[in-house]
Short mmCIF file of N, CA and C in Angstrom, two decimals:
data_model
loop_
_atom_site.label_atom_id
_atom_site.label_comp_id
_atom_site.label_asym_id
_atom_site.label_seq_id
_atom_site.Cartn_x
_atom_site.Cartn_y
_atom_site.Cartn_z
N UNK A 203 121.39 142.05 47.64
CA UNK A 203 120.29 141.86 48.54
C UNK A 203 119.07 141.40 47.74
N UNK A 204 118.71 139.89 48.06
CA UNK A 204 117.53 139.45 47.43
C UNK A 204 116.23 139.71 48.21
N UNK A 205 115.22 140.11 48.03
CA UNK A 205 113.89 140.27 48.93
C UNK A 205 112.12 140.01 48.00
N UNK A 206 111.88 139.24 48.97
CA UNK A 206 110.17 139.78 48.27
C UNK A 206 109.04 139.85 49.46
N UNK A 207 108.60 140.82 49.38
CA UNK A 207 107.69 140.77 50.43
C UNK A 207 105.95 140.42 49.90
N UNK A 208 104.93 140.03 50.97
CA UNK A 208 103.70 139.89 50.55
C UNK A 208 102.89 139.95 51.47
N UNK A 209 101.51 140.46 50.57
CA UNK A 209 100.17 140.68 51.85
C UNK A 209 99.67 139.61 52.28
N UNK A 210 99.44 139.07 53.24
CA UNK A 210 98.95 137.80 53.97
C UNK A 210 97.84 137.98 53.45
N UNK A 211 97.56 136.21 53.01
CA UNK A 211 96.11 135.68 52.41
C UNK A 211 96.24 134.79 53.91
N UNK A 212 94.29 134.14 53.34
CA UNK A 212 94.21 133.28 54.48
C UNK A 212 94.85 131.85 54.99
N UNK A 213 94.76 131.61 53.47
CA UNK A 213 96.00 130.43 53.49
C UNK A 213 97.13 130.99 54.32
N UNK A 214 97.90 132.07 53.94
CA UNK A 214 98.96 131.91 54.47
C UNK A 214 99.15 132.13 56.12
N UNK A 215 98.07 133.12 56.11
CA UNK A 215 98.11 132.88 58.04
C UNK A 215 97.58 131.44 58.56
N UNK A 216 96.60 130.65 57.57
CA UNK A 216 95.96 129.64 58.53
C UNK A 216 97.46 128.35 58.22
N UNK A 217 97.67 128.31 57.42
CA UNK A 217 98.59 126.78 57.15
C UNK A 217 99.84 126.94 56.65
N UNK A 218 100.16 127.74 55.72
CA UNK A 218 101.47 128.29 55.28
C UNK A 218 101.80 128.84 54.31
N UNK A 219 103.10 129.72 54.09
CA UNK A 219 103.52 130.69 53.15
C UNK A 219 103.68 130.27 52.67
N UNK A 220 103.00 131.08 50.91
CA UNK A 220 103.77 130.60 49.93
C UNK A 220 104.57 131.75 49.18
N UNK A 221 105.46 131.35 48.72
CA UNK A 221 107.04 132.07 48.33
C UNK A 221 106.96 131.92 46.94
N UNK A 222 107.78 133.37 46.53
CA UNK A 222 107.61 133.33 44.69
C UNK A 222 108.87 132.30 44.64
N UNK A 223 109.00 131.57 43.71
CA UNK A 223 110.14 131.09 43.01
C UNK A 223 111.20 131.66 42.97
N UNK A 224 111.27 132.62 42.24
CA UNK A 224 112.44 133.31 42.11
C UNK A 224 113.39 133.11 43.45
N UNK A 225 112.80 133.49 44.97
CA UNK A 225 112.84 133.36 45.97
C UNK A 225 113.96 132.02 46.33
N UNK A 226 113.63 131.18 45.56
CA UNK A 226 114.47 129.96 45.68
C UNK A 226 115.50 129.89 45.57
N UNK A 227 116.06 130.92 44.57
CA UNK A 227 117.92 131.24 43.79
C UNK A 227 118.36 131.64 45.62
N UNK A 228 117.99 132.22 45.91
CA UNK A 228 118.59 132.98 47.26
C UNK A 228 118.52 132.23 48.53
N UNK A 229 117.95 131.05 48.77
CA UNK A 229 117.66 130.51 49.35
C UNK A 229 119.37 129.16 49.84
N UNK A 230 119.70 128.33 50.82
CA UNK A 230 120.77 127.87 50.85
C UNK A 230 120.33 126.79 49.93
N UNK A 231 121.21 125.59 49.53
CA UNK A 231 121.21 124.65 48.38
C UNK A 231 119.99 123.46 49.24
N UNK A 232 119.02 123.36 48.41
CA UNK A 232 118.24 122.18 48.65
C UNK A 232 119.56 120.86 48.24
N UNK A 233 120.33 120.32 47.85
CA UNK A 233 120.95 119.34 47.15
C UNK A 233 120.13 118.08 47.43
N UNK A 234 119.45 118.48 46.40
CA UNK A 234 118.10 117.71 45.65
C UNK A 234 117.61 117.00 46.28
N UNK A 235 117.34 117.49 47.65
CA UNK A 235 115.72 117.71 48.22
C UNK A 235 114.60 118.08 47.78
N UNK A 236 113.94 118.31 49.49
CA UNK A 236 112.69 119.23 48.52
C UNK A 236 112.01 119.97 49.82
N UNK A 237 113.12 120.45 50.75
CA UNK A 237 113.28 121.02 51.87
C UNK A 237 114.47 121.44 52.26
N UNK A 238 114.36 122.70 52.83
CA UNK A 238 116.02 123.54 53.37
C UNK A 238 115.38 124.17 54.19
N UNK A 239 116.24 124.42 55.68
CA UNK A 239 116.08 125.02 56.32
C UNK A 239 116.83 126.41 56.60
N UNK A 240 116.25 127.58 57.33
CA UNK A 240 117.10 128.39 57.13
C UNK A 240 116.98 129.80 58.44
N UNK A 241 117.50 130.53 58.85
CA UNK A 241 117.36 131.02 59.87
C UNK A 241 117.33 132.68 59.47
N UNK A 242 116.48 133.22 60.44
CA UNK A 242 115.73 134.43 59.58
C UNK A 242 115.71 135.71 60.70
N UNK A 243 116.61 136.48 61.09
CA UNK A 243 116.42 137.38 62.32
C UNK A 243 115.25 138.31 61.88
N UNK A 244 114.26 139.35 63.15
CA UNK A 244 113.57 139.94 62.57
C UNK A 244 114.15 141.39 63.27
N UNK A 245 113.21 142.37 62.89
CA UNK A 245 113.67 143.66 63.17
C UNK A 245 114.17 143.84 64.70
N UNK A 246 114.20 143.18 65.80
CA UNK A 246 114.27 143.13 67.06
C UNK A 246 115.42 142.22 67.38
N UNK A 247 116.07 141.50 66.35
CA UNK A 247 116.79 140.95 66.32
C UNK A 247 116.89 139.17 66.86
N UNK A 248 115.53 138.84 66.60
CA UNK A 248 115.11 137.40 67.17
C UNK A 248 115.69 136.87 66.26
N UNK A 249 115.70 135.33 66.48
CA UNK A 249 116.20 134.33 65.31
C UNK A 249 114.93 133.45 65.14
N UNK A 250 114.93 133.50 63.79
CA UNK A 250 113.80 132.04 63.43
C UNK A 250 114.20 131.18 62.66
N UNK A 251 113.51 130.00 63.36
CA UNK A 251 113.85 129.06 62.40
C UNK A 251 113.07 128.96 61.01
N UNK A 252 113.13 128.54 59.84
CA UNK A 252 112.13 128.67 59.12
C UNK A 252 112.52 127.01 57.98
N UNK A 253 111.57 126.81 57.60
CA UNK A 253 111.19 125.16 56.64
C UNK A 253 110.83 125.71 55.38
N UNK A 254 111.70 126.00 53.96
CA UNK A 254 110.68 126.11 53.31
C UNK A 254 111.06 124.59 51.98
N UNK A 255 109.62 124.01 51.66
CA UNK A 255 110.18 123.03 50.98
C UNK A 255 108.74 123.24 49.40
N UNK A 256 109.56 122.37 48.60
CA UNK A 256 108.92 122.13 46.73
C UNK A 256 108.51 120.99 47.17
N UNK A 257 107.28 121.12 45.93
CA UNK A 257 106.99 119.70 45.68
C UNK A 257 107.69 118.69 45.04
N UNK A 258 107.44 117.53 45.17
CA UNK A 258 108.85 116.80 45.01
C UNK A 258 108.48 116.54 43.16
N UNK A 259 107.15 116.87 42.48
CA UNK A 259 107.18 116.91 41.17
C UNK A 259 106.29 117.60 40.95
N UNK A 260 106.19 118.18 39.04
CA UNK A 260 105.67 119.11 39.05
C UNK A 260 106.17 120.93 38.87
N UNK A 261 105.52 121.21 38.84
CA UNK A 261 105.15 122.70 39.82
C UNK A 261 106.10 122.78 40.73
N UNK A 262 107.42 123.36 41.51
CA UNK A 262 107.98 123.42 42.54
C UNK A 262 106.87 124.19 44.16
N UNK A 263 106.45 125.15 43.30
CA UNK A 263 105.01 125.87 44.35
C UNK A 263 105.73 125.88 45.92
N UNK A 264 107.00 126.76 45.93
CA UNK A 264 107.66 126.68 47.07
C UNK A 264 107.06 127.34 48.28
N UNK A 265 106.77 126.67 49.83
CA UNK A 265 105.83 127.37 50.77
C UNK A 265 107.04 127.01 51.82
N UNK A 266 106.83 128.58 53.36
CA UNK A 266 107.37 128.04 54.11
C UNK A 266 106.06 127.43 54.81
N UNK A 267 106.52 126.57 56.24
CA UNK A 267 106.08 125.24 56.75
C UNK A 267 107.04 125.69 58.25
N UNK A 268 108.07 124.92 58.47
CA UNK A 268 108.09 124.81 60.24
C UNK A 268 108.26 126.21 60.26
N UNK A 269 108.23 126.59 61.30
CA UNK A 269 108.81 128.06 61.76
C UNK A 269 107.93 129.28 61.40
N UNK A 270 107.23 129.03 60.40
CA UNK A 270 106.24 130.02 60.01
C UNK A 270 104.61 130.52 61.15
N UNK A 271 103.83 128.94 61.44
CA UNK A 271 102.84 129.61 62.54
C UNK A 271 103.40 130.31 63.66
N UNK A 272 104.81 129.72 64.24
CA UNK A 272 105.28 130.46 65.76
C UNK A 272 105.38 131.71 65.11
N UNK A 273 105.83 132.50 64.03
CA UNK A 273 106.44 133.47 63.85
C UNK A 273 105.41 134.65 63.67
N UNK A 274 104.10 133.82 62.67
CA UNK A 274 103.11 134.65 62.63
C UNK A 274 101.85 134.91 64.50
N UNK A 275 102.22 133.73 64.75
CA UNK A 275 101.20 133.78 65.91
C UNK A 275 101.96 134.68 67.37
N UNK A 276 103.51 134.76 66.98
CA UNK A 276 103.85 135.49 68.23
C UNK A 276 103.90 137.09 67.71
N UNK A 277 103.95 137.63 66.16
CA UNK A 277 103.85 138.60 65.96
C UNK A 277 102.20 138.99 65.70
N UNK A 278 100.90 138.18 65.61
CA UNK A 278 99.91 138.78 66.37
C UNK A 278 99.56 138.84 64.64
N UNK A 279 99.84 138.28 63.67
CA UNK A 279 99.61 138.88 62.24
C UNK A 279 98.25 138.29 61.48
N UNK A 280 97.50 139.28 60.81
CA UNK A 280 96.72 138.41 60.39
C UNK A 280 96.23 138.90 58.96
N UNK A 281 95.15 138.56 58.36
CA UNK A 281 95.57 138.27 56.57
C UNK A 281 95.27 140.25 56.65
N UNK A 282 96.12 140.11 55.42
CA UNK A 282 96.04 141.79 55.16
C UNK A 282 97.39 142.62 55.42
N UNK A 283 97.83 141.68 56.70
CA UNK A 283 99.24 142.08 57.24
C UNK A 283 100.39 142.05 56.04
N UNK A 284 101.61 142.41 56.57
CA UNK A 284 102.55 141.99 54.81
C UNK A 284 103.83 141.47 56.25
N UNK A 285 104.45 140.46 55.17
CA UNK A 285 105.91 139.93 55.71
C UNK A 285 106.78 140.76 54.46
N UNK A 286 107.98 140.76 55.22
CA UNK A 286 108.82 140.73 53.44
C UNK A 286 110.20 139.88 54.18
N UNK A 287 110.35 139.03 53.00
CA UNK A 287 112.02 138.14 53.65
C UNK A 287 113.16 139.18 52.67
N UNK A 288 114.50 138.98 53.22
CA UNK A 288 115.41 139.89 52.73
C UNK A 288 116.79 139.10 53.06
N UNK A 289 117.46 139.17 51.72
CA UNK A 289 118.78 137.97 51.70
C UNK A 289 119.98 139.21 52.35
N UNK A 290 120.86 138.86 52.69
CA UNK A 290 122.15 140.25 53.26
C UNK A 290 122.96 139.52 52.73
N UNK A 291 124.25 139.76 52.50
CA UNK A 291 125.53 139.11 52.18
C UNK A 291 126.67 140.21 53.02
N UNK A 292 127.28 139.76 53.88
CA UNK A 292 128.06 140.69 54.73
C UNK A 292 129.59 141.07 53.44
N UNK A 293 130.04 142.08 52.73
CA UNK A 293 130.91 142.03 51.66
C UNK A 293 132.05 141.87 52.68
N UNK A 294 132.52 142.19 53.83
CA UNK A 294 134.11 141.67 54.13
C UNK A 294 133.97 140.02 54.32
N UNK A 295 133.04 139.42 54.83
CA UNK A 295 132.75 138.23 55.05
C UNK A 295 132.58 137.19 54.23
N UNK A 296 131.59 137.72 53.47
CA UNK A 296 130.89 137.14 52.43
C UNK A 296 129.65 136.09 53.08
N UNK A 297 129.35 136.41 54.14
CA UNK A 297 128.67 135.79 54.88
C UNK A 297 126.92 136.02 54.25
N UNK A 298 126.38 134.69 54.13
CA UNK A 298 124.99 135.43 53.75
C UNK A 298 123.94 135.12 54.98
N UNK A 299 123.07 136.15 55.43
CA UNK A 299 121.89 135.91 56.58
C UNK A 299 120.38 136.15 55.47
N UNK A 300 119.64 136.25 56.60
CA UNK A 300 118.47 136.78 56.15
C UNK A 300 117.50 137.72 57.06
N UNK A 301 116.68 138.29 57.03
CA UNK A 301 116.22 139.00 57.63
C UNK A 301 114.78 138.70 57.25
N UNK A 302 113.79 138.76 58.31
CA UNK A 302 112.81 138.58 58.24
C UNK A 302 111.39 140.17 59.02
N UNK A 303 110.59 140.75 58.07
CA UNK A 303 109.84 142.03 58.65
C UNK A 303 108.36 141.85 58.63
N UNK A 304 107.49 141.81 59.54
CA UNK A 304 106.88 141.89 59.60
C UNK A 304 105.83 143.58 60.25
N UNK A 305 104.41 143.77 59.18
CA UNK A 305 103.92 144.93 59.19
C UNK A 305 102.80 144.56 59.32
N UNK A 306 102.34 145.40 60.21
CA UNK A 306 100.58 145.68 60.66
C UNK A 306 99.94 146.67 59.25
N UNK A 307 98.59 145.53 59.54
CA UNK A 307 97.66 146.81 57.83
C UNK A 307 97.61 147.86 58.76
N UNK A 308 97.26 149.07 58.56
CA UNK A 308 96.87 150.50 58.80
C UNK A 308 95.38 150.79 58.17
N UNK A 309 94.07 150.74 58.53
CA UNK A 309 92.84 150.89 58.38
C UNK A 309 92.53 152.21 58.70
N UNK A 310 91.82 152.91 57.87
CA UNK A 310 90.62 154.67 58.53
C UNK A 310 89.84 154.59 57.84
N UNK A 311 88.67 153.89 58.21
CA UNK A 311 86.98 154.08 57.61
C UNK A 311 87.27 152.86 56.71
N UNK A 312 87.98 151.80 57.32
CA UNK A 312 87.94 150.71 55.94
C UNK A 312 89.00 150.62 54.47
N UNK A 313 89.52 152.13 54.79
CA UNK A 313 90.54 152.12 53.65
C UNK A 313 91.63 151.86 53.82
N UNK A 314 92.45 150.89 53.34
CA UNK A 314 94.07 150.69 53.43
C UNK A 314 95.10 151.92 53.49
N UNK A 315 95.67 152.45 54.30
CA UNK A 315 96.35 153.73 54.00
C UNK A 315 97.53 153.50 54.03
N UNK A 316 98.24 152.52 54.35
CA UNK A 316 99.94 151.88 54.75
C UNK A 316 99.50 150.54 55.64
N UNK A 317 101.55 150.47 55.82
CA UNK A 317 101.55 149.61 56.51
C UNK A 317 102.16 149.98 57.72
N UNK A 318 102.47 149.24 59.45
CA UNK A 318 103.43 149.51 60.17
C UNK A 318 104.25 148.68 60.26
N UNK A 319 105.33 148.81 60.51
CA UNK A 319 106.91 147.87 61.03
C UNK A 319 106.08 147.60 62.70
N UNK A 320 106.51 145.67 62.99
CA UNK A 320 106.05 145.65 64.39
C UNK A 320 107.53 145.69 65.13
#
């Protein structure tokens, strides 16, 4: 199980996610692109679509792109919030999915105290 989760900046709620690298090994085969698409259920069991693509030189600086505003704007998320993506591999199958979580900040008097699962 590959995963990384992160606290929403403004970039990433206003235009799009950006994803650690590492992130990329787990990801299906770009075959040398510089875009893959990939489908992401969330705790409720929705399906998303999701875009994440590199720059084509350079820096790879991998961000997702389609699928990302519907996902943040129907879960209501905004900077401060955390996503985390999460790779599965089914072992009788060998099937790999992904899972996608999104969490509300938790605020009292201004202080961060957790997060919630939406």
């Amino acid at each position: 199980m590959t995963s990384f989760s992160k606290i929403l900046s403004k970039t990433d709620i206003k235009k799009r996610l950006t994803v650690p690298i590492k992130f990329l090994k787990s990801l299906p085969s770009f075959d040398g692109g510089h875009a893959v698409k990939f489908e992401a259920r969330d705790e409720g069991g929705e399906a998303w679509a999701f875009q994440c693509s590199v720059r084509r030189r350079g820096h790879p600086k991998p961000v997702l792109t389609r699928g990302w505003k519907a996902f943040i704007n129907s879960k209501k998320l905004k900077t401060g919030d955390k996503v985390s993506f999460i790779k599965c591999k089914n072992r009788a199958t060998a099937k790999t999915s992904y899972r996608v979580r999104a969490e509300k900040e938790i605020k009292i008097f201004g202080a961060i105290i957790g997060y919630a699962p939406l």
